[in-house]
PDB file of C-alpha atoms and ligand atoms in Angstrom:
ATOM      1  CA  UNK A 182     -31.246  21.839 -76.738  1.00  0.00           C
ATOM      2  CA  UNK A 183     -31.217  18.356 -76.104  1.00  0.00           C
ATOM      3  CA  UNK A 184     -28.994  17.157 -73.558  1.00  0.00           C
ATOM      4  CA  UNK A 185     -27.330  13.430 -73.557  1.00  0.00           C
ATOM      5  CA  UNK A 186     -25.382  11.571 -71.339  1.00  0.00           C
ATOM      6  CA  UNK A 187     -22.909   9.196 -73.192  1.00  0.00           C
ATOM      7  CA  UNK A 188     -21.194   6.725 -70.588  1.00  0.00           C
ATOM      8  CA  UNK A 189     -17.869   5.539 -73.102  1.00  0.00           C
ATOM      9  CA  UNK A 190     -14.867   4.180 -71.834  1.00  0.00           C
ATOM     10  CA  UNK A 191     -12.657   4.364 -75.356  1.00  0.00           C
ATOM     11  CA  UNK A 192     -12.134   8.047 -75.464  1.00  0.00           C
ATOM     12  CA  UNK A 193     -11.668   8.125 -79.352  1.00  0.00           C
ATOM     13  CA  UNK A 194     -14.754   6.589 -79.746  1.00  0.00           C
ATOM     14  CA  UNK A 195     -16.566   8.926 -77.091  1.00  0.00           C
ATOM     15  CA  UNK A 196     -15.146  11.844 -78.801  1.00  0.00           C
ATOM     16  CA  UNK A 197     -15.817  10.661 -82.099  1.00  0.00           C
ATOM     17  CA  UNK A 198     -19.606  10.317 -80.775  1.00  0.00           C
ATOM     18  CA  UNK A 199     -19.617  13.164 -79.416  1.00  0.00           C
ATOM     19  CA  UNK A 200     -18.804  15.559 -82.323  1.00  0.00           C
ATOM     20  CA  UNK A 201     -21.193  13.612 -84.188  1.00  0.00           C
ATOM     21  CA  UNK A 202     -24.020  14.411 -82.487  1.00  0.00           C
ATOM     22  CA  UNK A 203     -23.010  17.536 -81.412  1.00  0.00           C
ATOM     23  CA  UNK A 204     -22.913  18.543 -85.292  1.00  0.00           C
ATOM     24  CA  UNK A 205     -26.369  17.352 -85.196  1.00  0.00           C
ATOM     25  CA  UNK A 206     -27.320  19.853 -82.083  1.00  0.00           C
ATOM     26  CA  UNK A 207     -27.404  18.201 -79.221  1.00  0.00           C
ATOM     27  CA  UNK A 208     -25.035  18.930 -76.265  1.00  0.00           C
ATOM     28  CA  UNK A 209     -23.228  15.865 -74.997  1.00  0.00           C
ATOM     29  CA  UNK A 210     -21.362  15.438 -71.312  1.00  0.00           C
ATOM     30  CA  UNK A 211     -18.954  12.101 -71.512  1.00  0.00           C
ATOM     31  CA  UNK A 212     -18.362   9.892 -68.745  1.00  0.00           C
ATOM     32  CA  UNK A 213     -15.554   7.161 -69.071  1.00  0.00           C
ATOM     33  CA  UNK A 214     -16.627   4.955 -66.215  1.00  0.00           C
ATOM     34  CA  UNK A 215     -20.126   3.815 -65.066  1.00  0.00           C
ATOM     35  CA  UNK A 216     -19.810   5.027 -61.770  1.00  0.00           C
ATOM     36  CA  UNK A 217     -19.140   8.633 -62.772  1.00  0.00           C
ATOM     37  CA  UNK A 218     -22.122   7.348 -65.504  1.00  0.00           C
ATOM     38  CA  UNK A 219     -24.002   6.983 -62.776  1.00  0.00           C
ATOM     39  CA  UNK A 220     -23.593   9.663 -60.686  1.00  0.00           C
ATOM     40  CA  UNK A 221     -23.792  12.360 -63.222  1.00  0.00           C
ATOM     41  CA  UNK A 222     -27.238  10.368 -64.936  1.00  0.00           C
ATOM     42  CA  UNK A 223     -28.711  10.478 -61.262  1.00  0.00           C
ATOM     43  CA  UNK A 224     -27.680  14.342 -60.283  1.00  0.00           C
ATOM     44  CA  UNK A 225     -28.565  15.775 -63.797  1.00  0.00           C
ATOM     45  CA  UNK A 226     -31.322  15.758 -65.664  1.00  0.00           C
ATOM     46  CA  UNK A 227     -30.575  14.767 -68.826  1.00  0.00           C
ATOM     47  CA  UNK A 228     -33.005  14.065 -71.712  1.00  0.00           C
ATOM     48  CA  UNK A 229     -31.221  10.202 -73.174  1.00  0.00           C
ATOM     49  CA  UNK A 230     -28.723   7.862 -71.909  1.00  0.00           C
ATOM     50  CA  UNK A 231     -26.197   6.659 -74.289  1.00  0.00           C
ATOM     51  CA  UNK A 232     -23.674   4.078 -73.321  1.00  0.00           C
ATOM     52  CA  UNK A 233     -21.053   1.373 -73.422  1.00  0.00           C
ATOM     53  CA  UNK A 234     -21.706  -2.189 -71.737  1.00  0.00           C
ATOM     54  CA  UNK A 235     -18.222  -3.247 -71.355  1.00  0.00           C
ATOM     55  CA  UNK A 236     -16.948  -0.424 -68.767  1.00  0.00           C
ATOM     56  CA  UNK A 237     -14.802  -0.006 -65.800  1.00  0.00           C
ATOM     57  CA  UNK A 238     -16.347   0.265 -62.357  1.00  0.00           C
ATOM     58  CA  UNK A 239     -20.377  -0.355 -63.620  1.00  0.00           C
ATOM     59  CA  UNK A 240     -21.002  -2.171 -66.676  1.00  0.00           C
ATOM     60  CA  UNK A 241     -23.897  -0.732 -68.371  1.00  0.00           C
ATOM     61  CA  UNK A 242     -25.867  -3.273 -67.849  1.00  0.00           C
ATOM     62  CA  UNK A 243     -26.033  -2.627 -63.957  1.00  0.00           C
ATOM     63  CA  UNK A 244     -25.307   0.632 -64.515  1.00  0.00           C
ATOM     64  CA  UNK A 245     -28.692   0.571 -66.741  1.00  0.00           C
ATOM     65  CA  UNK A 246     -30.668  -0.988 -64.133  1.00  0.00           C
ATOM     66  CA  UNK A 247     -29.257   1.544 -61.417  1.00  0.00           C
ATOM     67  CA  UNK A 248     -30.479   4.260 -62.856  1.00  0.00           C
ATOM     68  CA  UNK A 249     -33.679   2.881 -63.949  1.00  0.00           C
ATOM     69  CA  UNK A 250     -34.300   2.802 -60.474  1.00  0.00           C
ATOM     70  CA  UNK A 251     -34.114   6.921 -59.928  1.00  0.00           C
ATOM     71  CA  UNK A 252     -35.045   7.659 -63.320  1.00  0.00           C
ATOM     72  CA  UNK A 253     -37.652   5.643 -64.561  1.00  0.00           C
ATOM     73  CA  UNK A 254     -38.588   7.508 -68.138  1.00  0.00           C
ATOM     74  CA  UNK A 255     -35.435   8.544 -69.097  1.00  0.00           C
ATOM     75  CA  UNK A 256     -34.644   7.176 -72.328  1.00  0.00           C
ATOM     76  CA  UNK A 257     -31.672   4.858 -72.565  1.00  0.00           C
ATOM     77  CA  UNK A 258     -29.544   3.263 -75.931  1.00  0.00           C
ATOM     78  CA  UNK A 259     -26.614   0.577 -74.975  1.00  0.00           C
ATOM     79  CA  UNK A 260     -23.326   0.774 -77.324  1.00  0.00           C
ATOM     80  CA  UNK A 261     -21.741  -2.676 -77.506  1.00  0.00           C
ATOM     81  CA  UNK A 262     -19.240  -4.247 -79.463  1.00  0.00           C
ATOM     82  CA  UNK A 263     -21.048  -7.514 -78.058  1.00  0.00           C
ATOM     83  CA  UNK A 264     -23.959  -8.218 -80.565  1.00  0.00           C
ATOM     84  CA  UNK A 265     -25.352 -11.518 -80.013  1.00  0.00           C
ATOM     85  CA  UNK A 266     -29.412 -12.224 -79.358  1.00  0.00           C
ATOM     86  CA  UNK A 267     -28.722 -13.166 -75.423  1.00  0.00           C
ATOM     87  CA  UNK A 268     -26.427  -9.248 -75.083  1.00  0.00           C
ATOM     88  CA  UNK A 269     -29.570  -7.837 -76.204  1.00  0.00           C
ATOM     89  CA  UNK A 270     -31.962  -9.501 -74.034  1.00  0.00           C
ATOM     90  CA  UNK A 271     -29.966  -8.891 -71.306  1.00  0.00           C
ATOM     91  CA  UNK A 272     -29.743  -5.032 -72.143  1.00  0.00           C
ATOM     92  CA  UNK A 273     -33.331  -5.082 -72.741  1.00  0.00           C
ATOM     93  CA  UNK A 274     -34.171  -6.566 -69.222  1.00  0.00           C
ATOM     94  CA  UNK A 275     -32.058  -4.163 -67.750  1.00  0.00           C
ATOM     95  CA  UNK A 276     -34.180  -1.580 -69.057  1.00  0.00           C
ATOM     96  CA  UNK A 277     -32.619  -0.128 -72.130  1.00  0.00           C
ATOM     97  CA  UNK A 278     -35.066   1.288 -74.640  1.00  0.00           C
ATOM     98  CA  UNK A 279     -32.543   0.538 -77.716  1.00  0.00           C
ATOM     99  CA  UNK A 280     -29.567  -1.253 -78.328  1.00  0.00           C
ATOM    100  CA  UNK A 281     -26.801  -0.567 -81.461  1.00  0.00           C
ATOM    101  CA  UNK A 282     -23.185  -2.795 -82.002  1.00  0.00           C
ATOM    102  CA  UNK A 283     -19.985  -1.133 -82.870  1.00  0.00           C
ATOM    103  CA  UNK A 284     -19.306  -0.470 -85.225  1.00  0.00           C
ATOM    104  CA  UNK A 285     -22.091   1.981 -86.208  1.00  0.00           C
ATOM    105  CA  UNK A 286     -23.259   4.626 -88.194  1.00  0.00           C
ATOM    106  CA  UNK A 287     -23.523   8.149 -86.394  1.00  0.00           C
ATOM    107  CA  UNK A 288     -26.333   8.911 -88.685  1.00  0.00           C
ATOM    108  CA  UNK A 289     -28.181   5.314 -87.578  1.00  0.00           C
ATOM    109  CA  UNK A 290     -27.454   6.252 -83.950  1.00  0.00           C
ATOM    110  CA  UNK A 291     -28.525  10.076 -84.247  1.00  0.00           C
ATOM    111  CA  UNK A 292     -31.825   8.260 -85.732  1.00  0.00           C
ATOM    112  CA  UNK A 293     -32.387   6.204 -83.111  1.00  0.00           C
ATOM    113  CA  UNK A 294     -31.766   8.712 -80.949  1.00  0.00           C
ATOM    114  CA  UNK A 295     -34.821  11.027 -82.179  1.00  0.00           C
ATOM    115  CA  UNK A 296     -37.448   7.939 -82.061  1.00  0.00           C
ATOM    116  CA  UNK A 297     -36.711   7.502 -78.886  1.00  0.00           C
ATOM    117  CA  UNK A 298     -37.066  11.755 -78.017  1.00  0.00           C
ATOM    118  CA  UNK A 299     -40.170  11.310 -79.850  1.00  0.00           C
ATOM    119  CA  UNK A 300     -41.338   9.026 -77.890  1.00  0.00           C
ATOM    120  CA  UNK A 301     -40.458  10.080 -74.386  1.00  0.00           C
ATOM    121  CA  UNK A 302     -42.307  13.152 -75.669  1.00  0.00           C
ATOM    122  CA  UNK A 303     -45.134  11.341 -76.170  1.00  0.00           C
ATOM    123  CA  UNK A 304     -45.399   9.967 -73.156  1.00  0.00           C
ATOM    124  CA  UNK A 305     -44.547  12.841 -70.985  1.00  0.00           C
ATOM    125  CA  UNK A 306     -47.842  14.740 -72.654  1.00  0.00           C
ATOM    126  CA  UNK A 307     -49.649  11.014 -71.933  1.00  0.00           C
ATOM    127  CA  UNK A 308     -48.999  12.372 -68.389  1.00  0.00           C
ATOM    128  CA  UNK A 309     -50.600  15.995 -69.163  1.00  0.00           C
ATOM    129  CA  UNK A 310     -49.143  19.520 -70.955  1.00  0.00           C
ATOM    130  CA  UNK A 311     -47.244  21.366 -68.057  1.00  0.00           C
ATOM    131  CA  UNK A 312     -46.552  24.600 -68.576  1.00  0.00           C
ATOM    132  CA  UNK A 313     -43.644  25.638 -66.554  1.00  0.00           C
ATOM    133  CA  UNK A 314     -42.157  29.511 -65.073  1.00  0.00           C
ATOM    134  CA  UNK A 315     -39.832  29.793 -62.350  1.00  0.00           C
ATOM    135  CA  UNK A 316     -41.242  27.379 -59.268  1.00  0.00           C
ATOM    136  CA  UNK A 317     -44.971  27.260 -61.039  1.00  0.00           C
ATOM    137  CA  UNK A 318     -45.936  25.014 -62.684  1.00  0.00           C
ATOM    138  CA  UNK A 319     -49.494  24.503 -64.351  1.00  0.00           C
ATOM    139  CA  UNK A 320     -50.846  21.389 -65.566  1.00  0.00           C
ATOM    140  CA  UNK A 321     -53.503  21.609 -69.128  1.00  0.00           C
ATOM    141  CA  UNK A 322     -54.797  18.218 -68.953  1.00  0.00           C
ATOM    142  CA  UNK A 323     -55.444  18.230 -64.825  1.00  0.00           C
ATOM    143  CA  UNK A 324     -56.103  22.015 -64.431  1.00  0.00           C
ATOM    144  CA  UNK A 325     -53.551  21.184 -61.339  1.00  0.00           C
ATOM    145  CA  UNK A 326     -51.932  24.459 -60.423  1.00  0.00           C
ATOM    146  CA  UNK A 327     -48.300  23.799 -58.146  1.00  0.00           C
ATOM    147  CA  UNK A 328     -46.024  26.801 -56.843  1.00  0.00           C
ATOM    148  CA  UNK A 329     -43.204  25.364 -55.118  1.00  0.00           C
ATOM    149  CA  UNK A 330     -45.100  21.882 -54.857  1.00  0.00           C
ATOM    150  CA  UNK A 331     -47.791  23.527 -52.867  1.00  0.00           C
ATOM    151  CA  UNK A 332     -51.264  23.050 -55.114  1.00  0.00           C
ATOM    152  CA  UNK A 333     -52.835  26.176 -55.523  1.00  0.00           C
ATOM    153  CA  UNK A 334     -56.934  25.968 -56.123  1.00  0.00           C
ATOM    154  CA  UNK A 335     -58.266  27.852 -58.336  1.00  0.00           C
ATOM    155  CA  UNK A 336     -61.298  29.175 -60.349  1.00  0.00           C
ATOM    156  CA  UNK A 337     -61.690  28.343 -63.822  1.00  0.00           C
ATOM    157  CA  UNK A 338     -61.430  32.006 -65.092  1.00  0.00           C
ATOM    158  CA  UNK A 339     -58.316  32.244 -62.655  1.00  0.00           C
ATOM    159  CA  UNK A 340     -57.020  29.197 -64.186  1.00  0.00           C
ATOM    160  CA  UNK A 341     -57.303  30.642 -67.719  1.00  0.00           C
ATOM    161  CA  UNK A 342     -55.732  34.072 -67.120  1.00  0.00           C
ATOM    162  CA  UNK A 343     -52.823  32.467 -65.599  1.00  0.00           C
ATOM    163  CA  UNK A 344     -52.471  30.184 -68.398  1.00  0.00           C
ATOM    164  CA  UNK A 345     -52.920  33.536 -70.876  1.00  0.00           C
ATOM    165  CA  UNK A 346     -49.680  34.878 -68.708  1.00  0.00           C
ATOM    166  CA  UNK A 347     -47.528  32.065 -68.190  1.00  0.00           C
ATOM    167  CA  UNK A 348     -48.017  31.403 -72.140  1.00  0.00           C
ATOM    168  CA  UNK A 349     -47.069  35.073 -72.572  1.00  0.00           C
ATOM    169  CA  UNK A 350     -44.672  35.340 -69.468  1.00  0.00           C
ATOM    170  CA  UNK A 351     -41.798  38.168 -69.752  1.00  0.00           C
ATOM    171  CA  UNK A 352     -44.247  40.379 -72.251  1.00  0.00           C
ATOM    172  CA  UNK A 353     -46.727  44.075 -70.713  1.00  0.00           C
ATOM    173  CA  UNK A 354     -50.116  42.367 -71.212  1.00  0.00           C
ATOM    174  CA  UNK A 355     -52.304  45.554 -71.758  1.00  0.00           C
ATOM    175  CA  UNK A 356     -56.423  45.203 -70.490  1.00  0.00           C
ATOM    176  CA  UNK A 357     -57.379  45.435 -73.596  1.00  0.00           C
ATOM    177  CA  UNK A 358     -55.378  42.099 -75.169  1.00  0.00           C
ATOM    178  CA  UNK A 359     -56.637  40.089 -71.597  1.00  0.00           C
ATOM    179  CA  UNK A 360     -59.797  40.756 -72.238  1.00  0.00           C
ATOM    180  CA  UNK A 361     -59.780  39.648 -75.933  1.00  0.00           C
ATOM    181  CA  UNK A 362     -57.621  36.118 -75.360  1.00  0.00           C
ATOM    182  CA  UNK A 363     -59.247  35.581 -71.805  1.00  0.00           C
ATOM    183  CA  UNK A 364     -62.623  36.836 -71.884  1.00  0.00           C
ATOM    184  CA  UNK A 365     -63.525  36.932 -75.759  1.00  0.00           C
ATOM    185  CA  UNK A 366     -64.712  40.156 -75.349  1.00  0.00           C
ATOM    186  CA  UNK A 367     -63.528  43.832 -75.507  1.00  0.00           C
ATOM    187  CA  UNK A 368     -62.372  46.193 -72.943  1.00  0.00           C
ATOM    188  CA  UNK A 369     -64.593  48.594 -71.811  1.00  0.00           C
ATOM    189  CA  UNK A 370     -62.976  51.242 -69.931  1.00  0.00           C
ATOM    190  CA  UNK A 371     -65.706  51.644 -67.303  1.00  0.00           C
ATOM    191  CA  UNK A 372     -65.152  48.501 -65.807  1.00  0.00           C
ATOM    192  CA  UNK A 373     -62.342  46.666 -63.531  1.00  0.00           C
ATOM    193  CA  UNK A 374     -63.023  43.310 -63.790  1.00  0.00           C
ATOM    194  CA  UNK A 375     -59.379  42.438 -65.001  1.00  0.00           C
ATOM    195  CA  UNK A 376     -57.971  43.893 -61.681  1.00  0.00           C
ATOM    196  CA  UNK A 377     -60.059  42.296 -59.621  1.00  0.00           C
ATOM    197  CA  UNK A 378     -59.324  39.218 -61.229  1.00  0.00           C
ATOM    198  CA  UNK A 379     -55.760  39.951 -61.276  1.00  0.00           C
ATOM    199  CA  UNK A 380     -55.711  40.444 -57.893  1.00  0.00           C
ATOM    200  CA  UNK A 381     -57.312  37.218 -56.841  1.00  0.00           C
ATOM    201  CA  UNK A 382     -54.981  35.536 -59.071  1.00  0.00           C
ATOM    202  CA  UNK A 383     -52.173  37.450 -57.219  1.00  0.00           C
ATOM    203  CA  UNK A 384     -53.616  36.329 -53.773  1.00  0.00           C
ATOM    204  CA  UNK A 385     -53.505  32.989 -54.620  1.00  0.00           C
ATOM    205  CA  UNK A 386     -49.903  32.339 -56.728  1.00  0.00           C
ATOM    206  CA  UNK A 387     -47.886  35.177 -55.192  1.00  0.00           C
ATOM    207  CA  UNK A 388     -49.141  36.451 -51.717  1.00  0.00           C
ATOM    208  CA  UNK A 389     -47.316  33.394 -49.799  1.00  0.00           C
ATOM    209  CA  UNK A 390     -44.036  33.505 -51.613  1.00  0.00           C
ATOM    210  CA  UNK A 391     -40.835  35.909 -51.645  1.00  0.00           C
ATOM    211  CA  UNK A 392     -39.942  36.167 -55.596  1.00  0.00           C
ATOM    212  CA  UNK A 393     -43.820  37.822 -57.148  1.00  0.00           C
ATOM    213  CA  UNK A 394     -44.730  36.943 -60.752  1.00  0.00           C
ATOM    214  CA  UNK A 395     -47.509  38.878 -61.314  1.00  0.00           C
ATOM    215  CA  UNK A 396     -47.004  42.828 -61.633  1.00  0.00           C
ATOM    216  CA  UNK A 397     -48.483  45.983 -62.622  1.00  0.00           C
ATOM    217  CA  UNK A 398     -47.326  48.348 -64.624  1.00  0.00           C
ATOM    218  CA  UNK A 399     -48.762  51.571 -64.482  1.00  0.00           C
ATOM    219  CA  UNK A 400     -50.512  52.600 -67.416  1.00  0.00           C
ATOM    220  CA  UNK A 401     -49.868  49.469 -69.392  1.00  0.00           C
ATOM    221  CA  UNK A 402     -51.423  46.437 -67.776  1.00  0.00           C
ATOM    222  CA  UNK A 403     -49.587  43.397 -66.348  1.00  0.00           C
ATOM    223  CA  UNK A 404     -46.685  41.540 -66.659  1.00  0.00           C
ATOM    224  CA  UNK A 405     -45.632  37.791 -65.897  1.00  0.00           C
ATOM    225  CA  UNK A 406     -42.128  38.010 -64.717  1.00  0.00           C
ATOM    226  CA  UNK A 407     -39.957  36.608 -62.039  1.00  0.00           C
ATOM    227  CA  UNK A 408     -38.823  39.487 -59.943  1.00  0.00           C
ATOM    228  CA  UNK A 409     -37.818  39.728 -56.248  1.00  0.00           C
ATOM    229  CA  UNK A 410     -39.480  42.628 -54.742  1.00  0.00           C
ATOM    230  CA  UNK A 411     -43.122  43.109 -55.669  1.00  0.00           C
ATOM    231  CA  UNK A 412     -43.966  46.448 -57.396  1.00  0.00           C
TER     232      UNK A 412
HETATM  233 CA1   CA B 688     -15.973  -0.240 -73.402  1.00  0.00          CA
END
């Protein structure tokens, strides 16, 4: 779900805003000042920015710049009932990515809204596919394997069975389907090579760390799951 930040003084208008896009999906947390704005924008991590220029404590255009300093992707739309050329330079320089004047559509802002998703999207996978489970983290583009920002090195068929799990995380992984989607091949009973692999893999992502991901389960094969106590 996407999560926004709208930073609106007028609570009618916040609210108003609010149900609108919340119609549309997304979950939205209101701020009436820009220094609650600003905290919350800072502490959270929220996917866009929405807010007012005119506001007590920060106006939004500081308030804009401030938290382009921590956050420098996040995506940001001002709200003003001010709508000359100069108001939108300004709000540009400041760093928003989009600007609307009151009063607007809810349907224009909810499409503005999306571009701007779409494009933050875009540029997050500019910076490489990261796969994400619990403090891992695995990055497709780099092959750059972090647990608990701590790279991990490892060997290209290591690095493709832990992608297989963390793609399939939470789900018994039998021998027989790992050897299919890792090794393109079939599972011949006679041999161990998915243990021994598992257990390098386990070496390397789990043996340093308190909460295991990798486990065995008798008779089945292996599962990807946070759990405290290793099996
Ligand atoms: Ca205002």
């Amino acid at each position: 779900m996407v999560q926004a930040l709208l930073i609106e003084d007028e609570q009618r208008i916040a609210e108003l805003i609010k149900k609108g896009l919340e119609e549309q999906g997304l979950s939205v947390t209101i701020a009436y000042d820009g220094a609650v704005g600003k905290k919350l924008a800072i502490g959270n991590d929220y996917d866009i920015i929405i807010t007012d220029i005119v506001l007590p404590k920060i106006n939004g255009i500081d308030l804009c710049k401030e938290i382009r300093l921590q956050r420098p992707t996040i995506p940001i739309i001002m709200l003003t009932a001010l709508g000359t050329t100069d108001d939108k330079v300004e709000g540009f320089d400041a760093g928003a990515d989009d600007y609307l004047v009151k009063p607007f559509d809810l349907r224009e802002l909810h499409a503005r809204i999306r571009a701007l998703l779409k494009r933050s999207q875009h540029n997050a996978n500019a910076h490489g596919f990261v796969i994400k489970y619990a403090d891992l983290q695995l990055n497709l583009d780099t092959k750059i394997v972090m647990r608990n920002g701590k790279e991990i090195s490892l060997t290209p068929k290591e690095l493709k069975l832990l992608e297989y799990m963390m793609q399939n995380p939470e789900r018994v992984l039998s021998r027989t389907e790992i050897a299919e989607k890792v090794w393109e091949t079939t599972f011949d009973t006679g041999t161990n090579f998915i243990d021994v692999y598992i257990n390098y893999l386990r070496k390397k992502i789990d043996r340093d760390f308190e909460v295991k991901l990798i486990h065995t389960k008798p008779g089945h094969g292996f599962i990807f799951k946070k759990m405290d106590n290793a099996n």
